[in-house]
Amino acid sequence: TFLNEEPDPAVVERSLDMIAAAGIGSIRQIFGWYEIEPQRGVYTDANGQSTWTKYDRMVDLASERGIQIIARLEKPPPWAKAGQPQPEIDGPPDDYADYAAFVAQVVGRYRGQITFVQLWNEPNLEGEWGNQPIDPAAYVELLQAGDLAGGRVNPDVVILSAPMAINTETVDLVGNLSDLEYLRQLYDIAGFEDSFDVLSVNAFGKSRPPEEAPAADRLNFQRMALAHDIMETAGDGCKAVWAAEYGWNSAPEGIDSIWDRVSPEDQARYTLDGVSLAQSRWPWAGVFNLWYFRHCCQSPDEAVTYFQLLDAAFSPRRVYTALREAAATR
């Protein structure tokens, strides 16, 4: 969800009502560090208003509807990246202690309401790592800092690792690194497996049905099973794997899509079938976060728009209707 980008509280309520109506039990929601702490240790905006207000409302409204929030903690403010050549680009802060302090603030404030927190997002992409060289060891350091800080203020907090963007690339070629190779390197670094409770992955089906078998050079839904294989090889297979972003794209022909495309009917069917497959075959699989619910401002000319469950006007797409119908039969 992108509820932090909705200025109207009524829109947030309507969104959560429709999420609950579809039988969806959790949302993954960005808690923007840049917005909550615009200056170090300051939690008010330029008008002196609390920067927590809309997040507090969001958390309360979700709790009232029995919806769990997975808080995605990232997007540093400019002051935390002042020492970098491109501080406006998403990437790690100069001092990981600043990030740890932010994690502690969020986890402590919402103790009893938010149990699950995801620490960072897609660090295997150069563009998500401040256009700096990919650095698994640095991500482990960041993860450890956030894990320790969160655990101090709430021993019951559940730490989700950052999901990797699925790709088969190499650093030498484009600056990004394959999700599977990045995960292998993480497990070679001391302390990684002790710094999270749930492994996050991205599970996009591209143009392929969920039953297609996995392969290292293939991007499909079952690629998440290869991530679990890496965990087992490292002796960490007892942990759950959650899909941070899951789904198929149904962009019409003529719109460029890096996610490939399927029909709206196949999008709906594959979405349900993928979860059923995981439930029947993968005892280690947990929450599947559909990418994504709705965005107020996406253009119909952008392929990413065709992941949405609802359009900007709140009209349900076929995939939303299928989810709601399936939930009604349970």
mmCIF file of N, CA, C and O in Angstrom, residues 242-293:
data_model
loop_
_atom_site.group_PDB
_atom_site.id
_atom_site.type_symbol
_atom_site.label_atom_id
_atom_site.label_comp_id
_atom_site.label_asym_id
_atom_site.label_seq_id
_atom_site.Cartn_x
_atom_site.Cartn_y
_atom_site.Cartn_z
ATOM 1 N N TRP A 242 8.792 -15.101 3.159
ATOM 2 C CA TRP A 242 7.611 -14.324 2.795
ATOM 3 C C TRP A 242 7.865 -13.608 1.478
ATOM 4 O O TRP A 242 8.983 -13.147 1.224
ATOM 5 N N ALA A 243 6.827 -13.507 0.676
ATOM 6 C CA ALA A 243 6.917 -12.743 -0.566
ATOM 7 C C ALA A 243 6.586 -11.284 -0.270
ATOM 8 O O ALA A 243 5.457 -10.947 0.048
ATOM 9 N N ALA A 244 7.604 -10.426 -0.355
ATOM 10 C CA ALA A 244 7.396 -8.997 -0.115
ATOM 11 C C ALA A 244 6.603 -8.365 -1.253
ATOM 12 O O ALA A 244 5.806 -7.449 -1.038
ATOM 13 N N GLU A 245 6.857 -8.849 -2.465
ATOM 14 C CA GLU A 245 6.124 -8.390 -3.645
ATOM 15 C C GLU A 245 5.818 -9.621 -4.490
ATOM 16 O O GLU A 245 6.713 -10.390 -4.829
ATOM 17 N N TYR A 246 4.542 -9.784 -4.822
ATOM 18 C CA TYR A 246 4.076 -10.991 -5.483
ATOM 19 C C TYR A 246 3.062 -10.604 -6.543
ATOM 20 O O TYR A 246 2.219 -9.731 -6.304
ATOM 21 N N GLY A 247 3.136 -11.226 -7.717
ATOM 22 C CA GLY A 247 2.082 -10.985 -8.677
ATOM 23 C C GLY A 247 2.506 -11.098 -10.130
ATOM 24 O O GLY A 247 3.666 -11.373 -10.465
ATOM 25 N N TRP A 248 1.524 -10.877 -10.978
ATOM 26 C CA TRP A 248 1.674 -10.874 -12.428
ATOM 27 C C TRP A 248 1.162 -9.542 -12.959
ATOM 28 O O TRP A 248 0.262 -8.935 -12.376
ATOM 29 N N ASN A 249 1.709 -9.091 -14.068
ATOM 30 C CA ASN A 249 1.325 -7.808 -14.651
ATOM 31 C C ASN A 249 0.439 -8.047 -15.872
ATOM 32 O O ASN A 249 0.711 -8.938 -16.678
ATOM 33 N N SER A 250 -0.600 -7.224 -16.012
ATOM 34 C CA SER A 250 -1.537 -7.387 -17.129
ATOM 35 C C SER A 250 -1.579 -6.147 -18.017
ATOM 36 O O SER A 250 -2.647 -5.740 -18.483
ATOM 37 N N ALA A 251 -0.428 -5.539 -18.235
ATOM 38 C CA ALA A 251 -0.373 -4.356 -19.114
ATOM 39 C C ALA A 251 -0.843 -4.726 -20.514
ATOM 40 O O ALA A 251 -0.481 -5.776 -21.052
ATOM 41 N N PRO A 252 -1.651 -3.871 -21.127
ATOM 42 C CA PRO A 252 -2.095 -4.145 -22.505
ATOM 43 C C PRO A 252 -0.918 -4.149 -23.479
ATOM 44 O O PRO A 252 0.124 -3.548 -23.226
ATOM 45 N N GLU A 253 -1.109 -4.820 -24.592
ATOM 46 C CA GLU A 253 -0.099 -4.774 -25.657
ATOM 47 C C GLU A 253 0.113 -3.326 -26.074
ATOM 48 O O GLU A 253 -0.820 -2.524 -26.100
ATOM 49 N N GLY A 254 1.340 -2.992 -26.384
ATOM 50 C CA GLY A 254 1.665 -1.629 -26.776
ATOM 51 C C GLY A 254 2.289 -0.822 -25.669
ATOM 52 O O GLY A 254 2.857 0.251 -25.918
ATOM 53 N N ILE A 255 2.194 -1.303 -24.420
ATOM 54 C CA ILE A 255 2.836 -0.647 -23.280
ATOM 55 C C ILE A 255 4.063 -1.465 -22.892
ATOM 56 O O ILE A 255 3.952 -2.660 -22.608
ATOM 57 N N ASP A 256 5.224 -0.847 -22.906
ATOM 58 C CA ASP A 256 6.444 -1.561 -22.548
ATOM 59 C C ASP A 256 6.368 -2.025 -21.101
ATOM 60 O O ASP A 256 5.995 -1.260 -20.201
ATOM 61 N N SER A 257 6.727 -3.284 -20.864
ATOM 62 C CA SER A 257 6.655 -3.842 -19.513
ATOM 63 C C SER A 257 7.872 -4.708 -19.242
ATOM 64 O O SER A 257 8.084 -5.719 -19.920
ATOM 65 N N ILE A 258 8.654 -4.315 -18.245
ATOM 66 C CA ILE A 258 9.803 -5.131 -17.857
ATOM 67 C C ILE A 258 9.354 -6.391 -17.130
ATOM 68 O O ILE A 258 10.157 -7.302 -16.892
ATOM 69 N N TRP A 259 8.079 -6.451 -16.744
ATOM 70 C CA TRP A 259 7.538 -7.613 -16.028
ATOM 71 C C TRP A 259 6.836 -8.585 -16.974
ATOM 72 O O TRP A 259 6.170 -9.499 -16.525
ATOM 73 N N ASP A 260 6.965 -8.375 -18.292
ATOM 74 C CA ASP A 260 6.196 -9.143 -19.265
ATOM 75 C C ASP A 260 4.703 -8.868 -19.041
ATOM 76 O O ASP A 260 4.351 -7.888 -18.389
ATOM 77 N N ARG A 261 3.828 -9.745 -19.508
ATOM 78 C CA ARG A 261 2.395 -9.473 -19.345
ATOM 79 C C ARG A 261 1.596 -10.769 -19.471
ATOM 80 O O ARG A 261 2.032 -11.740 -20.104
ATOM 81 N N VAL A 262 0.446 -10.774 -18.826
ATOM 82 C CA VAL A 262 -0.546 -11.832 -18.979
ATOM 83 C C VAL A 262 -1.902 -11.138 -19.116
ATOM 84 O O VAL A 262 -2.024 -9.935 -18.893
ATOM 85 N N SER A 263 -2.921 -11.897 -19.448
ATOM 86 C CA SER A 263 -4.256 -11.310 -19.539
ATOM 87 C C SER A 263 -4.791 -11.032 -18.138
ATOM 88 O O SER A 263 -4.342 -11.645 -17.153
ATOM 89 N N PRO A 264 -5.759 -10.128 -18.004
ATOM 90 C CA PRO A 264 -6.364 -9.905 -16.681
ATOM 91 C C PRO A 264 -6.947 -11.178 -16.079
ATOM 92 O O PRO A 264 -6.899 -11.377 -14.859
ATOM 93 N N GLU A 265 -7.469 -12.054 -16.927
ATOM 94 C CA GLU A 265 -8.037 -13.319 -16.428
ATOM 95 C C GLU A 265 -6.942 -14.221 -15.889
ATOM 96 O O GLU A 265 -7.081 -14.828 -14.809
ATOM 97 N N ASP A 266 -5.828 -14.331 -16.633
ATOM 98 C CA ASP A 266 -4.711 -15.146 -16.152
ATOM 99 C C ASP A 266 -4.071 -14.512 -14.917
ATOM 100 O O ASP A 266 -3.627 -15.229 -14.007
ATOM 101 N N GLN A 267 -4.012 -13.202 -14.875
ATOM 102 C CA GLN A 267 -3.472 -12.535 -13.687
ATOM 103 C C GLN A 267 -4.248 -12.963 -12.440
ATOM 104 O O GLN A 267 -3.657 -13.290 -11.403
ATOM 105 N N ALA A 268 -5.554 -12.955 -12.526
ATOM 106 C CA ALA A 268 -6.383 -13.350 -11.392
ATOM 107 C C ALA A 268 -6.193 -14.828 -11.056
ATOM 108 O O ALA A 268 -6.012 -15.200 -9.885
ATOM 109 N N ARG A 269 -6.197 -15.665 -12.078
ATOM 110 C CA ARG A 269 -6.073 -17.109 -11.837
ATOM 111 C C ARG A 269 -4.707 -17.463 -11.300
ATOM 112 O O ARG A 269 -4.583 -18.238 -10.330
ATOM 113 N N TYR A 270 -3.662 -16.923 -11.885
ATOM 114 C CA TYR A 270 -2.313 -17.234 -11.434
ATOM 115 C C TYR A 270 -2.095 -16.771 -9.992
ATOM 116 O O TYR A 270 -1.391 -17.429 -9.216
ATOM 117 N N THR A 271 -2.662 -15.624 -9.646
ATOM 118 C CA THR A 271 -2.491 -15.098 -8.283
ATOM 119 C C THR A 271 -3.030 -16.075 -7.251
ATOM 120 O O THR A 271 -2.376 -16.366 -6.239
ATOM 121 N N LEU A 272 -4.212 -16.613 -7.492
ATOM 122 C CA LEU A 272 -4.793 -17.592 -6.567
ATOM 123 C C LEU A 272 -4.046 -18.920 -6.629
ATOM 124 O O LEU A 272 -3.788 -19.546 -5.599
ATOM 125 N N ASP A 273 -3.699 -19.348 -7.838
ATOM 126 C CA ASP A 273 -3.031 -20.650 -7.986
ATOM 127 C C ASP A 273 -1.641 -20.654 -7.359
ATOM 128 O O ASP A 273 -1.193 -21.676 -6.822
ATOM 129 N N GLY A 274 -0.944 -19.518 -7.422
ATOM 130 C CA GLY A 274 0.388 -19.458 -6.823
ATOM 131 C C GLY A 274 0.338 -19.648 -5.322
ATOM 132 O O GLY A 274 1.159 -20.378 -4.740
ATOM 133 N N VAL A 275 -0.614 -19.003 -4.672
ATOM 134 C CA VAL A 275 -0.756 -19.165 -3.219
ATOM 135 C C VAL A 275 -1.153 -20.605 -2.891
ATOM 136 O O VAL A 275 -0.634 -21.212 -1.939
ATOM 137 N N SER A 276 -2.067 -21.186 -3.671
ATOM 138 C CA SER A 276 -2.477 -22.578 -3.424
ATOM 139 C C SER A 276 -1.303 -23.527 -3.582
ATOM 140 O O SER A 276 -1.140 -24.472 -2.801
ATOM 141 N N LEU A 277 -0.473 -23.288 -4.597
ATOM 142 C CA LEU A 277 0.714 -24.128 -4.791
ATOM 143 C C LEU A 277 1.628 -24.035 -3.579
ATOM 144 O O LEU A 277 2.113 -25.068 -3.073
ATOM 145 N N ALA A 278 1.870 -22.824 -3.106
ATOM 146 C CA ALA A 278 2.748 -22.649 -1.947
ATOM 147 C C ALA A 278 2.177 -23.341 -0.714
ATOM 148 O O ALA A 278 2.913 -23.979 0.053
ATOM 149 N N GLN A 279 0.869 -23.223 -0.515
ATOM 150 C CA GLN A 279 0.250 -23.849 0.652
ATOM 151 C C GLN A 279 0.373 -25.371 0.607
ATOM 152 O O GLN A 279 0.511 -26.021 1.643
ATOM 153 N N SER A 280 0.349 -25.945 -0.580
ATOM 154 C CA SER A 280 0.368 -27.405 -0.699
ATOM 155 C C SER A 280 1.776 -27.991 -0.733
ATOM 156 O O SER A 280 1.980 -29.149 -0.348
ATOM 157 N N ARG A 281 2.767 -27.194 -1.175
ATOM 158 C CA ARG A 281 4.109 -27.760 -1.393
ATOM 159 C C ARG A 281 5.195 -27.176 -0.497
ATOM 160 O O ARG A 281 6.226 -27.821 -0.298
ATOM 161 N N TRP A 282 5.011 -25.974 -0.007
ATOM 162 C CA TRP A 282 6.105 -25.263 0.667
ATOM 163 C C TRP A 282 5.732 -24.962 2.118
ATOM 164 O O TRP A 282 5.173 -23.892 2.412
ATOM 165 N N PRO A 283 6.053 -25.831 3.040
ATOM 166 C CA PRO A 283 5.718 -25.564 4.450
ATOM 167 C C PRO A 283 6.449 -24.359 5.024
ATOM 168 O O PRO A 283 6.048 -23.829 6.060
ATOM 169 N N TRP A 284 7.481 -23.901 4.348
ATOM 170 C CA TRP A 284 8.264 -22.749 4.811
ATOM 171 C C TRP A 284 7.709 -21.420 4.313
ATOM 172 O O TRP A 284 8.185 -20.353 4.709
ATOM 173 N N ALA A 285 6.731 -21.451 3.416
ATOM 174 C CA ALA A 285 6.210 -20.212 2.831
ATOM 175 C C ALA A 285 5.189 -19.569 3.758
ATOM 176 O O ALA A 285 4.356 -20.255 4.365
ATOM 177 N N GLY A 286 5.257 -18.242 3.864
ATOM 178 C CA GLY A 286 4.349 -17.527 4.751
ATOM 179 C C GLY A 286 3.499 -16.518 4.012
ATOM 180 O O GLY A 286 2.798 -16.852 3.053
ATOM 181 N N VAL A 287 3.582 -15.265 4.404
ATOM 182 C CA VAL A 287 2.734 -14.209 3.860
ATOM 183 C C VAL A 287 3.124 -13.893 2.415
ATOM 184 O O VAL A 287 4.300 -13.833 2.070
ATOM 185 N N PHE A 288 2.098 -13.666 1.580
ATOM 186 C CA PHE A 288 2.305 -13.197 0.211
ATOM 187 C C PHE A 288 1.710 -11.798 0.095
ATOM 188 O O PHE A 288 0.499 -11.618 0.218
ATOM 189 N N ASN A 289 2.568 -10.811 -0.130
ATOM 190 C CA ASN A 289 2.116 -9.429 -0.299
ATOM 191 C C ASN A 289 1.948 -9.136 -1.792
ATOM 192 O O ASN A 289 2.931 -9.067 -2.525
ATOM 193 N N LEU A 290 0.707 -8.984 -2.202
ATOM 194 C CA LEU A 290 0.459 -8.666 -3.608
ATOM 195 C C LEU A 290 0.985 -7.275 -3.934
ATOM 196 O O LEU A 290 0.737 -6.316 -3.198
ATOM 197 N N TRP A 291 1.709 -7.193 -5.028
ATOM 198 C CA TRP A 291 2.178 -5.903 -5.518
ATOM 199 C C TRP A 291 1.212 -5.489 -6.631
ATOM 200 O O TRP A 291 1.211 -6.105 -7.697
ATOM 201 N N TYR A 292 0.350 -4.512 -6.392
ATOM 202 C CA TYR A 292 0.145 -3.743 -5.194
ATOM 203 C C TYR A 292 -1.329 -3.389 -5.155
ATOM 204 O O TYR A 292 -2.073 -3.662 -6.111
ATOM 205 N N PHE A 293 -1.811 -2.741 -4.083
ATOM 206 C CA PHE A 293 -3.248 -2.532 -3.918
ATOM 207 C C PHE A 293 -3.781 -1.426 -4.838
ATOM 208 O O PHE A 293 -4.647 -1.661 -5.677
#
